[in-house]
Amino acid sequence: MEDFMSEKTGKSDQVSRQPMPEQKPEIRRRNFEEVPFGYTEELAVKEAERCLDCKKPACMNGCPVSVNIPDFIRFIKERKYTQAIRKIWERNALPAVCGRVCPQESQCEGECILGKKGTPVAIGNLERFVADLERKHGKGDLPPKAKSTGKKVAVVGSGPSGLTVAGDLILKGHDVTIFEAFHKPGGVLVYGIPEFRLPKEIVFSEVNFLERLGAKVECNVVVGRTVDLDELFEQGFDAVYLGLGAGLPKFLNVPGENLIGIYSANEYLTRSNLMKAYLFPEYDTPIVKGRNVAVFGAGNVAMDAARTAMRLGAETVRIIYRRSREEMPARAAEIHHAEEEGIEFYLLTAPVRFIGDEKGRVTGMECLKMELGEPDASGRRSPVPIEGSKFHLECDMAVVAVGSGANPILTSSTKGLGLNKWGYIVADTETGKTTRKGVWAGGDIVTGSATVILAMGAGRMASDSMHKYLALGW
Amino acid sequence: MAGGTVVLNEISAPLIAKKARPGQFVILKANETGERIPLTMADTDPKKGTITIIYQIVGKSTSLFKSLQVGGSFQDVIGPLGKPTHIEKLGTVVCVGGGTGVAVMHPITKALKEAGNRVIAIIGARSKDLLILEDKMKAASHELHVCTDDGSYGHHGFVTDVLKEILAKEDVKLVVGIGPVPMMKFVSKITAEYKVKTFVSLNAIMVDGTGMCGCCRVSVGGETRFACVDGPEFDGHKVDFEELNQRLQAYKAEEAEATNKYTCQCRAER
């Protein structure tokens, strides 16, 4: 049967995509261990063999950092894993992260030719496989580095875009220092994305990789407060990259929002992830463990918060979203994982106010049912309240995950940096250059809340431009 | 572990010492598993490269801070954070400090005097043994009043009693109140009666201290503000002290659990 099929249709498309082995929902919903286990070698090779090795690989067009996907997959087919990881490193310093958190379905895998008729090659799973293998069993080889240029670069923010810039420029021979405001490097990869989706050990290992290449990491430095941009230039830095992230939480602005037990997603996730409040009292930072939890918003961050609350022992966790399922911005896979874990979805529902007890703790909320009206500025049909649809929901903890704005700490204390009307930094879309000489910016502080890989794409673009500047001038 | 003990730490932090202004705070973390705790600086010495913090032992984190030996180190010190106090020459100003709030008040008092104001300082504590920085406050002001709740030293009663007397007879342009929430609340209440502009420094619970998480949100004039980046100082007449007080109790049960566990461990190790 197999022979017959392969003669007739080519050998690849009859083997279906190898599913990722993962923890069962009823188990994982109560622990913080990573959900997928990762491919075994056999699964990885089998999956790699599905790749048609197209002459004009569409998958690469879908990758914001242009990883040479067919080449690294070919190395997996040949079981040459060290060469596979080296191939990825040429374009991407954070493969273990990207293999886990990139929205592959709308990027590389979304373009894969196999996906037209069946299922695309599991590029993300394969990337993760080689990155994990290297981390666990690799010899710690480093990619080749250009000889020193004597130029100093400051990277402000150690999130995905900053790490990308640092990785690129260190390989090109520049002297790179990363400044991080928190006490640990990694930015959103550490404070935002939960352990069960991205184990922190992986982020630290990726940062360590950059340190072994020679990058310096200075934590506890709030640029804009501890030092400012002018001082960095005075200290001899030749170029600065601002990858600050979008660190200003948005709230719902409904009455009662300051009751105890209502968190911004940033606070809730930072407590749990960075401060390890899920391990309280082994770690000192506490967190409210809700029984009935409401999470507002339907993006990836909302899913992360909801699934964290479930793992902290909640009986019910409800995602409350004022639009319908179609408009939910989260990745399909994240929504699916959340549903499997028992998260409930209250769609077309909007909060009106929170209700609290005499101690100022949240006990419930009033909501309204919505219907979809005309499309708004974003092109999405805007929700309109249904009259007389008010109803009460109990909740003893709530997380507001409706996005972030631009944090003004650095931008308000820095001269010559152009900002748009929302306070985001104005940067050239081709180069990442800001209005100030020698300063580049990228990631959420330019675009507003987006994804890890888009931030990395912005970092890649900026690092090319920075390298040119350091060699040739502004 | 003596609850209520007041501790002074001088910390080597040259970058922060160079930048810090009166009214700003730092975030401290004792060790790997520790919490991030915001404390307003009591003093800085840019030449020596040090900052000074003064705090009362109230739970596990402050106990951990105290357990650090001279020559040891906090794992993390971040700052300077928050907006500095707005210092200008106004005329007569009154600085009211209660408990360890006196420590925070000291650099502000000094700066107000240096700016050419006539500075009257009122400091208070529960009892004489908890009173701090009397000499320094005396030097930093033109006139110093000392109060203890139990009458063990100075005026027997609250700082607000003395404040009221001063407001009745002097043309006061500004009052700065820093201390426990009830004290700041009553200072603001009294100054509102006399229509005297009042600033208070809010000690909300924080995580990052850079405006990123919104943990420290306070209601000021009906609007939500972040104590870490919009403050820590706000118009005392507009602050919702009830809400602040409730939010400060958010983790009371967890704090007790952590403190008990820590105390038992310490005993066992002894």
XYZ file of C-alpha atoms in Angstrom:
744
model
C 0.000 0.000 0.000
C 2.734 2.421 0.981
C 4.742 1.653 -2.123
C 1.766 2.111 -4.320
C 1.025 5.492 -2.788
C 4.545 6.759 -3.074
C 4.768 5.754 -6.719
C 1.624 7.536 -7.492
C 1.796 10.774 -5.578
C 5.365 11.259 -4.474
C 6.581 10.157 -1.130
C 5.728 13.142 1.027
C 2.091 13.949 1.188
C 0.766 10.613 2.249
C 2.643 10.741 5.530
C 0.602 13.060 7.675
C 2.065 15.634 10.021
C 3.540 14.085 13.138
C 1.521 15.239 16.102
C 3.400 16.796 19.004
C 3.232 14.579 22.083
C 1.920 16.644 24.990
C 0.619 16.459 28.546
C -3.030 15.447 28.815
C -5.308 18.441 29.501
C -6.749 17.055 32.740
C -3.241 16.669 34.136
C -1.514 19.752 32.796
C -4.262 22.162 33.835
C -2.969 21.791 37.396
C 0.786 21.929 36.851
C 3.311 24.403 35.451
C 5.318 21.860 33.451
C 5.665 22.563 29.765
C 2.633 21.357 27.796
C 4.303 19.727 24.749
C 7.067 17.205 25.362
C 8.844 17.887 22.076
C 9.564 15.510 19.204
C 11.628 12.418 19.706
C 14.403 11.915 17.191
C 12.286 9.420 15.254
C 9.312 11.771 15.074
C 11.545 14.643 14.025
C 13.202 12.711 11.211
C 9.850 11.381 10.039
C 8.432 14.890 10.021
C 11.508 16.303 8.281
C 11.113 13.724 5.547
C 7.770 15.266 4.662
C 9.546 18.422 3.468
C 9.541 18.635 -0.346
C 12.705 20.797 -0.302
C 11.061 23.188 -2.764
C 13.291 25.037 -5.236
C 11.569 28.285 -4.320
C 10.724 27.740 -0.669
C 7.608 29.723 0.165
C 8.097 29.006 3.871
C 11.116 31.332 3.957
C 8.995 34.220 2.689
C 6.775 33.706 5.703
C 9.642 33.975 8.192
C 10.272 37.493 9.502
C 13.950 36.676 10.042
C 14.354 34.544 6.867
C 15.672 31.363 8.425
C 16.850 28.977 5.713
C 14.149 26.455 6.508
C 14.635 23.795 3.799
C 18.359 23.646 4.544
C 17.959 23.045 8.263
C 15.220 20.506 7.660
C 17.459 18.662 5.176
C 20.094 18.367 7.885
C 17.504 16.819 10.205
C 16.610 14.271 7.508
C 20.307 13.415 7.381
C 20.449 13.338 11.180
C 23.094 16.071 11.134
C 21.663 18.035 14.024
C 24.667 20.227 14.768
C 24.635 21.455 11.193
C 20.892 21.999 11.458
C 21.230 24.279 14.494
C 24.108 26.148 12.891
C 21.968 26.779 9.846
C 19.229 28.296 12.040
C 21.716 30.368 14.042
C 22.785 32.098 10.836
C 19.507 34.011 10.992
C 18.023 33.408 14.419
C 19.773 33.465 17.794
C 16.676 32.269 19.702
C 15.472 29.067 18.039
C 14.282 27.299 21.196
C 12.076 30.303 21.908
C 10.795 30.742 18.365
C 10.077 27.047 17.962
C 7.685 27.441 20.876
C 6.052 30.828 20.618
C 6.089 31.909 16.961
C 2.669 31.900 15.255
C 3.978 29.494 12.616
C 0.493 28.905 11.195
C 0.442 32.449 9.862
C 4.131 32.560 8.958
C 6.407 29.798 7.666
C 3.883 26.972 7.992
C 1.154 29.181 6.556
C 3.172 29.394 3.330
C 4.238 25.715 3.186
C 3.131 24.164 -0.079
C 2.018 20.965 1.675
C -0.528 23.021 3.553
C -2.407 23.810 0.345
C -3.871 20.322 0.146
C -3.075 18.812 3.518
C -1.077 19.783 6.572
C 2.111 21.857 6.393
C 5.480 20.610 7.626
C 5.728 21.190 11.397
C 8.564 23.695 10.994
C 8.181 25.117 14.508
C 8.318 21.671 16.101
C 11.449 20.837 14.109
C 13.146 24.095 15.037
C 12.367 23.389 18.666
C 13.710 19.848 18.345
C 17.165 20.859 17.105
C 17.404 23.781 19.526
C 16.521 21.564 22.507
C 18.902 18.857 21.362
C 21.731 21.404 21.133
C 20.923 22.827 24.545
C 20.805 19.437 26.239
C 23.478 17.505 24.392
C 25.428 20.007 22.294
C 29.133 20.568 22.764
C 28.558 24.245 23.355
C 30.151 25.165 20.031
C 29.793 28.801 19.133
C 29.175 30.200 15.682
C 32.141 32.029 14.125
C 32.529 35.674 15.124
C 33.973 38.547 13.069
C 37.087 40.240 14.453
C 36.563 43.152 16.820
C 35.497 46.454 15.266
C 36.138 48.424 18.455
C 32.606 49.867 18.289
C 30.379 49.843 21.354
C 26.665 49.172 21.160
C 24.090 49.581 23.940
C 20.939 47.490 23.707
C 18.200 48.756 26.008
C 15.790 45.975 26.930
C 16.567 42.259 26.874
C 13.351 41.046 25.296
C 13.172 39.290 21.935
C 14.119 42.297 19.809
C 16.999 43.380 22.044
C 18.407 39.855 22.199
C 18.222 39.597 18.419
C 20.110 42.867 17.938
C 22.688 41.809 20.516
C 23.164 38.413 18.877
C 23.568 39.881 15.395
C 25.959 42.653 16.351
C 28.159 40.553 18.600
C 28.685 38.124 15.720
C 29.676 41.071 13.545
C 32.464 41.966 15.962
C 30.904 44.821 17.913
C 31.162 45.215 21.669
C 27.589 44.782 22.950
C 26.113 45.634 26.358
C 22.482 44.789 27.119
C 20.692 46.860 29.776
C 17.668 45.371 31.534
C 15.432 47.128 34.069
C 14.326 43.923 35.786
C 16.616 41.752 37.868
C 16.649 38.990 35.244
C 17.171 39.216 31.486
C 14.625 38.092 28.910
C 11.948 40.765 28.977
C 8.510 39.460 28.060
C 9.970 35.978 27.554
C 10.608 35.890 31.303
C 7.981 38.099 32.910
C 5.148 37.516 30.436
C 5.127 34.072 28.880
C 4.366 31.350 31.433
C 6.634 28.450 32.287
C 4.199 25.924 30.781
C 4.584 27.594 27.387
C 8.228 28.641 27.574
C 10.363 27.226 30.403
C 12.549 29.999 31.801
C 15.586 27.755 31.765
C 15.426 28.019 27.959
C 15.454 31.811 27.978
C 18.395 31.908 30.366
C 20.245 29.428 28.223
C 19.653 31.622 25.143
C 20.925 34.666 27.065
C 23.874 32.652 28.288
C 24.638 31.785 24.681
C 24.942 35.521 23.923
C 27.126 36.011 26.997
C 29.423 33.228 25.888
C 29.703 35.068 22.590
C 30.893 38.082 24.574
C 27.778 40.197 25.144
C 27.556 41.878 28.556
C 24.235 41.842 30.386
C 23.576 44.571 32.973
C 20.389 43.953 34.940
C 18.724 46.412 37.342
C 19.480 49.359 35.072
C 16.448 51.478 34.242
C 17.622 53.512 31.268
C 15.926 56.874 31.610
C 16.378 56.760 35.378
C 19.593 55.000 36.440
C 21.388 56.297 33.353
C 20.029 58.276 30.438
C 20.740 58.127 26.765
C 23.088 61.125 26.759
C 25.199 59.453 29.425
C 25.404 56.249 27.389
C 26.883 58.224 24.505
C 29.219 60.036 26.931
C 30.348 56.630 28.191
C 31.525 55.846 24.686
C 28.651 53.891 23.169
C 28.568 54.464 19.423
C 25.016 53.266 18.812
C 21.945 52.496 20.920
C 19.033 50.156 20.237
C 15.798 50.717 22.151
C 13.778 47.537 22.559
C 11.813 48.689 25.561
C 8.614 46.750 25.025
C 5.157 48.176 25.536
C 5.197 48.394 29.274
C 2.113 50.338 30.294
C -0.949 48.259 31.104
C -4.356 49.297 29.833
C -7.325 48.962 32.142
C -11.049 48.685 31.444
C -11.881 51.977 33.151
C -15.028 50.644 34.791
C -16.003 51.352 38.416
C -14.459 49.126 41.067
C -11.375 48.269 39.049
C -9.016 49.048 41.949
C -10.562 46.382 44.183
C -8.136 43.814 45.564
C -7.892 40.769 43.333
C -8.076 42.680 40.065
C -4.779 42.573 38.226
C -3.406 43.848 34.975
C -2.135 40.907 32.938
C 1.349 42.386 33.298
C 1.141 42.273 37.068
C -0.489 38.852 37.272
C 1.977 37.248 34.882
C 5.001 39.056 36.330
C 4.111 37.848 39.802
C 3.660 34.294 38.608
C 6.452 34.062 36.028
C 9.292 36.394 36.964
C 8.692 36.400 40.715
C 7.583 32.742 40.801
C 4.562 33.463 42.962
C 3.143 30.108 41.851
C 5.763 28.599 44.143
C 4.740 30.728 47.159
C 5.754 30.362 50.000
C 9.067 28.930 48.718
C 9.296 32.223 46.837
C 8.246 35.302 48.782
C 6.030 37.054 46.252
C 2.343 36.335 46.908
C -0.484 36.105 44.368
C -4.251 35.975 44.819
C -5.458 32.443 44.114
C -8.930 32.933 42.712
C -11.686 30.339 42.869
C -13.822 32.001 40.224
C -11.620 33.917 37.857
C -12.539 36.346 35.091
C -10.031 37.262 32.402
C -10.828 40.194 30.112
C -9.519 40.119 26.559
C -8.938 37.286 24.115
C -5.359 37.610 22.945
C -2.451 35.287 23.704
C -1.786 37.148 26.946
C -5.379 36.571 28.077
C -4.989 32.842 27.354
C -1.721 32.788 29.330
C -3.405 34.482 32.291
C -6.454 32.199 32.188
C -4.351 29.056 32.012
C -2.138 30.324 34.841
C -5.209 30.902 37.026
C -6.390 27.354 36.299
C -2.985 25.998 37.341
C -3.174 28.000 40.552
C -6.258 26.008 41.489
C -9.262 27.939 40.185
C -12.616 26.167 39.928
C -13.863 28.258 37.059
C -11.896 30.471 34.716
C -13.825 32.565 32.246
C -12.494 34.502 29.310
C -14.734 37.530 28.908
C -14.597 39.165 25.504
C -16.852 41.764 24.029
C -16.569 40.551 20.442
C -17.207 37.116 18.942
C -14.984 34.090 18.456
C -13.938 35.189 14.982
C -12.383 38.385 16.281
C -10.379 36.731 19.055
C -6.753 37.761 18.464
C -5.131 34.754 20.153
C -3.506 31.987 18.134
C -5.883 29.140 17.359
C -3.544 26.732 19.148
C -3.631 28.807 22.337
C -7.432 29.001 22.308
C -7.593 25.263 21.704
C -5.227 24.545 24.599
C -7.233 26.820 26.882
C -10.513 25.156 25.954
C -9.049 21.698 26.504
C -8.035 22.794 29.979
C -11.558 23.807 30.840
C -11.417 27.571 30.347
C -14.903 28.900 29.578
C -15.546 31.549 26.960
C -18.050 34.289 27.600
C -18.109 35.935 24.212
C -20.035 39.090 23.283
C -19.890 40.058 26.936
C -18.614 43.312 28.420
C -18.015 44.290 32.048
C -19.966 47.231 33.438
C -18.601 47.410 36.963
C -16.904 45.371 39.673
C -18.456 44.705 43.061
C -16.461 44.263 46.252
C -16.859 43.399 49.919
C -16.180 45.557 52.978
C -12.481 44.682 52.843
C -12.199 46.006 49.322
C -11.861 42.580 47.703
C -13.603 41.853 44.433
C -16.587 39.481 44.753
C -18.313 39.825 41.424
C -19.173 41.969 38.478
C -21.968 43.196 36.364
C -21.837 42.425 32.664
C -23.764 43.271 29.543
C -24.450 41.090 26.534
C -23.281 42.556 23.242
C -24.103 42.116 19.562
C -21.940 42.965 16.578
C -22.661 46.200 14.753
C -20.856 48.064 11.980
C -17.130 47.554 11.346
C -14.914 49.994 13.276
C -11.565 51.599 12.422
C -9.782 48.249 12.847
C -12.138 46.694 10.299
C -13.658 44.479 12.980
C -17.387 44.691 13.655
C -17.737 46.723 16.789
C -19.748 45.353 19.684
C -22.933 47.137 20.727
C -24.630 46.521 24.084
C -27.982 44.746 24.078
C -30.446 46.725 26.139
C -31.718 45.083 29.304
C -29.128 42.291 29.099
C -27.316 43.130 32.342
C -26.339 40.108 34.437
C -24.197 39.267 37.464
C -21.142 37.026 37.481
C -19.285 35.935 40.592
C -15.544 36.369 40.599
C -12.985 36.648 43.387
C -10.123 37.404 41.044
C -9.871 39.117 37.683
C -7.158 39.804 35.140
C -7.378 42.634 32.649
C -5.596 41.587 29.452
C -6.688 44.213 26.974
C -3.287 45.313 25.732
C -0.514 47.703 26.644
C 0.436 51.245 25.819
C 3.862 52.883 25.585
C 5.799 53.235 28.827
C 7.055 56.832 29.059
C 9.986 56.417 31.488
C 12.688 56.537 28.834
C 10.896 58.397 26.065
C 9.829 61.317 28.281
C 13.339 61.817 29.650
C 15.150 61.642 26.313
C 15.717 64.582 24.012
C 15.411 64.352 20.264
C 13.364 61.176 20.148
C 10.284 61.533 17.937
C 7.103 59.944 19.286
C 3.717 59.404 17.682
C 0.458 60.507 19.253
C 0.205 57.341 21.347
C 3.726 57.816 22.714
C 5.353 55.070 20.643
C 8.791 55.793 19.205
C 8.820 56.821 15.552
C 11.242 54.551 13.694
C 11.909 54.038 10.008
C 10.072 50.937 8.792
C 13.046 49.794 6.672
C 15.916 50.474 9.066
C 14.530 51.050 12.560
C 16.284 54.440 12.700
C 14.701 56.919 15.084
C 14.766 60.702 14.687
C 17.849 60.841 16.881
C 21.281 60.139 15.411
C 22.805 56.883 16.553
C 19.560 55.567 18.050
C 17.406 52.743 16.689
C 14.189 51.299 18.048
C 12.043 48.255 17.397
C 9.476 45.868 18.799
C 6.426 46.828 20.826
C 7.722 50.316 21.713
C 7.437 51.124 17.995
C 4.506 48.989 16.837
C 2.441 48.604 19.987
C 1.700 45.113 21.344
C 2.673 42.486 18.791
C 4.436 39.122 18.750
C 7.848 37.856 19.767
C 8.886 37.088 16.206
C 7.794 40.471 14.850
C 9.925 42.094 17.531
C 12.784 39.843 16.434
C 12.170 40.819 12.814
C 12.409 44.485 13.792
C 15.610 43.743 15.682
C 17.108 41.978 12.676
C 16.283 44.927 10.422
C 17.749 47.416 12.869
C 20.914 45.410 13.442
C 21.636 45.389 9.691
C 21.222 49.161 9.646
C 23.291 49.613 12.817
C 26.097 47.527 11.394
C 26.145 49.706 8.278
C 26.178 52.835 10.418
C 29.048 51.584 12.541
C 31.041 50.908 9.390
C 29.971 53.819 7.204
C 28.077 56.426 9.242
C 24.451 57.585 9.675
C 13.166 38.749 65.393
C 11.979 41.872 67.106
C 8.888 43.200 65.378
C 8.944 46.968 65.172
C 12.707 47.300 65.261
C 13.967 50.106 63.043
C 16.996 49.354 60.867
C 19.348 51.542 58.841
C 21.272 50.172 55.862
C 23.861 52.104 53.917
C 24.152 50.492 50.513
C 26.876 50.940 47.941
C 25.055 51.898 44.729
C 27.111 54.565 42.957
C 24.900 54.974 39.882
C 21.787 55.471 42.002
C 23.547 57.729 44.535
C 24.673 59.987 41.710
C 21.195 60.322 40.226
C 18.829 60.217 43.198
C 16.835 63.279 44.278
C 14.800 63.750 47.462
C 11.520 61.826 47.362
C 12.694 59.074 45.023
C 12.707 55.402 45.898
C 14.590 52.206 45.143
C 13.396 48.632 44.765
C 15.293 46.054 46.776
C 15.395 42.293 46.603
C 17.344 40.420 49.247
C 18.003 37.123 47.501
C 16.957 34.790 44.705
C 13.567 33.928 46.168
C 12.890 37.373 47.613
C 10.192 39.910 46.856
C 10.766 43.274 45.231
C 10.230 45.864 47.962
C 10.042 49.615 47.290
C 11.656 51.925 49.858
C 12.083 55.653 49.600
C 15.679 56.699 50.156
C 16.532 58.428 53.435
C 19.856 59.762 52.242
C 22.402 59.579 49.460
C 26.104 60.268 49.342
C 27.189 60.682 45.726
C 30.866 61.007 46.717
C 30.912 57.750 48.648
C 28.521 56.232 46.149
C 26.059 55.112 48.802
C 22.346 55.341 49.491
C 20.682 54.958 52.871
C 17.411 53.224 53.629
C 15.652 53.094 56.971
C 12.831 50.640 57.574
C 10.867 48.983 60.280
C 10.768 45.203 60.496
C 7.227 44.202 59.658
C 7.481 40.814 57.969
C 9.672 38.322 56.183
C 11.200 40.622 53.583
C 12.275 43.283 56.056
C 13.590 40.521 58.361
C 15.635 39.196 55.463
C 16.974 42.685 54.826
C 18.001 42.941 58.443
C 19.712 39.554 58.359
C 22.213 40.871 55.792
C 25.574 41.419 57.455
C 27.824 44.424 56.989
C 29.781 43.715 53.817
C 27.033 41.443 52.507
C 24.750 42.529 49.725
C 21.219 42.809 48.483
C 20.917 40.705 45.374
C 19.179 43.521 43.531
C 18.897 47.275 43.993
C 17.060 49.245 41.310
C 16.571 52.988 41.035
C 16.229 55.848 41.449
C 12.514 55.508 40.736
C 9.513 57.807 40.966
C 9.314 61.527 40.562
C 11.498 63.630 42.849
C 9.829 66.047 45.250
C 9.075 69.385 43.655
C 11.265 71.796 45.653
C 10.663 75.544 45.435
C 10.792 78.606 47.657
C 7.323 79.253 49.040
C 7.773 80.799 52.490
C 6.861 78.817 55.577
C 6.497 75.083 55.051
C 5.706 72.323 57.533
C 7.219 68.836 57.221
C 5.314 66.185 59.155
C 6.985 62.806 59.550
C 5.658 59.778 61.394
C 7.478 56.520 62.198
C 9.984 55.575 59.503
C 8.358 58.274 57.363
C 10.738 60.611 59.178
C 13.584 58.963 57.276
C 11.949 59.776 53.957
C 11.114 63.253 55.181
C 14.695 64.102 56.099
C 16.165 64.782 52.615
C 12.998 66.626 51.605
C 13.201 68.840 54.710
C 16.836 69.556 53.987
C 16.109 70.467 50.368
C 13.197 72.727 51.316
C 15.419 74.579 53.771
C 18.224 74.896 51.231
C 15.701 76.343 48.772
C 15.165 79.233 51.188
C 11.964 78.208 52.946
C 11.333 78.619 56.652
C 10.923 75.002 57.630
C 8.987 73.775 60.636
C 9.345 70.039 61.213
C 7.102 67.815 63.285
C 8.213 64.267 63.891
C 6.494 61.532 65.822
C 6.644 57.894 66.824
C 4.695 55.476 68.985
C 7.257 55.832 71.761
C 10.686 57.319 72.429
C 12.646 54.198 71.481
C 11.072 54.192 68.004
C 11.833 57.834 67.318
C 14.476 58.341 64.649
C 16.683 61.098 63.222
C 15.836 63.739 65.812
C 19.232 65.453 65.540
C 19.296 65.351 61.770
C 15.792 66.753 61.534
C 16.743 69.477 63.958
C 19.645 70.466 61.738
C 17.531 70.278 58.591
C 14.780 72.578 59.895
C 14.370 75.957 61.602
C 12.022 74.636 64.258
C 11.479 71.046 65.377
C 8.564 69.560 67.319
C 8.733 66.012 68.637
C 5.696 63.901 69.585
C 5.198 60.428 71.006
C 1.880 58.619 71.148
C 2.595 57.314 74.655
C 4.102 60.531 75.999
C 7.475 58.916 76.698
C 9.204 61.884 75.038
C 8.310 65.349 73.755
C 4.708 66.289 73.187
C 2.310 63.614 74.440
C 0.031 62.997 71.482
C -0.115 62.933 67.710
C 1.798 65.004 65.187
C -1.549 66.271 63.960
C -2.173 68.024 67.313
C 0.970 70.102 66.867
C 0.234 70.675 63.189
C -3.151 72.115 64.063
C -1.597 74.612 66.507
C 0.939 75.736 63.926
C -1.650 76.126 61.184
C -3.763 78.254 63.525
C -1.028 80.799 64.101
C 1.285 80.689 61.064
C 0.876 81.522 57.383
C 1.870 78.119 56.059
C 2.288 77.729 52.281
C 2.880 74.004 52.076
C 2.619 70.912 54.243
C 4.415 67.676 53.394
C 3.177 64.623 55.273
C 4.970 61.282 55.212
C 4.219 58.355 57.478
C 1.594 55.694 58.133
C -1.580 55.985 56.043
C -3.822 57.119 58.943
C -1.344 59.873 59.789
C -1.204 61.143 56.210
C -4.976 60.963 56.022
C -5.436 63.100 59.138
C -2.709 65.542 58.159
C -4.522 66.045 54.853
C -7.861 66.400 56.594
C -6.566 69.140 58.867
C -4.728 71.042 56.137
C -7.859 70.885 53.993
C -9.672 72.797 56.743
C -6.978 75.468 56.584
C -6.799 75.259 52.775
C -3.049 74.634 52.791
C -1.524 72.766 49.851
C -0.380 69.314 51.019
C 1.765 66.577 49.570
C 1.892 63.030 50.849
C 4.244 60.214 49.794
C 2.407 56.965 49.142
C 3.892 53.592 49.998
C 1.730 51.410 47.733
C 2.628 47.770 47.068
C 4.704 47.512 43.888
C 6.256 44.880 41.676
C 8.386 46.485 38.955
C 8.277 50.118 40.084
C 8.539 51.378 36.493
C 4.882 51.742 35.519
C 4.679 48.366 33.911
C 2.279 46.447 36.114
C -0.198 48.833 37.720
C 0.001 47.091 41.111
C 0.516 50.432 42.854
C -2.545 52.128 41.434
C -4.129 54.717 43.662
C -7.178 56.911 43.196
C -6.285 60.586 43.179
C -9.096 63.027 42.514
C -11.190 60.164 41.163
C -8.544 59.138 38.635
C -6.356 56.064 38.751
C -2.671 56.946 38.996
C 0.420 54.775 39.426
C 2.353 55.593 42.604
C 5.599 54.371 41.006
C 5.741 56.696 38.014
C 3.104 59.385 38.645
C 4.159 59.600 42.286
C 5.080 58.611 44.925
C 3.973 62.118 45.985
C 0.414 63.268 45.415
C -1.942 66.010 46.509
C -3.075 64.819 49.935
C -6.465 66.429 49.516
C -7.279 64.249 46.532
C -5.927 60.842 47.616
C -8.408 58.059 48.404
C -6.725 56.886 51.638
C -9.385 54.233 52.348
C -8.629 52.491 49.095
C -4.864 52.809 49.654
C -5.203 51.318 53.117
C -7.273 48.401 51.833
C -4.894 47.715 48.978
C -1.972 47.677 51.434
C -3.724 44.807 53.240
C -4.136 42.747 50.046
C -1.659 40.068 51.065
C -2.012 40.171 54.807
C -2.684 36.437 55.131
C 0.201 35.532 52.837
C 2.517 37.918 54.677
C 1.642 36.287 57.995
C 2.202 32.818 56.525
C 5.605 33.782 55.117
C 6.657 35.517 58.322
C 5.656 32.578 60.513
C 7.447 30.124 58.312
C 10.560 32.284 58.314
C 10.500 32.773 62.090
C 10.154 29.017 62.660
C 13.068 28.343 60.300
C 15.245 30.852 62.113
C 14.409 29.260 65.464
C 15.111 25.775 64.134
C 18.463 26.883 62.756
C 19.385 28.292 66.113
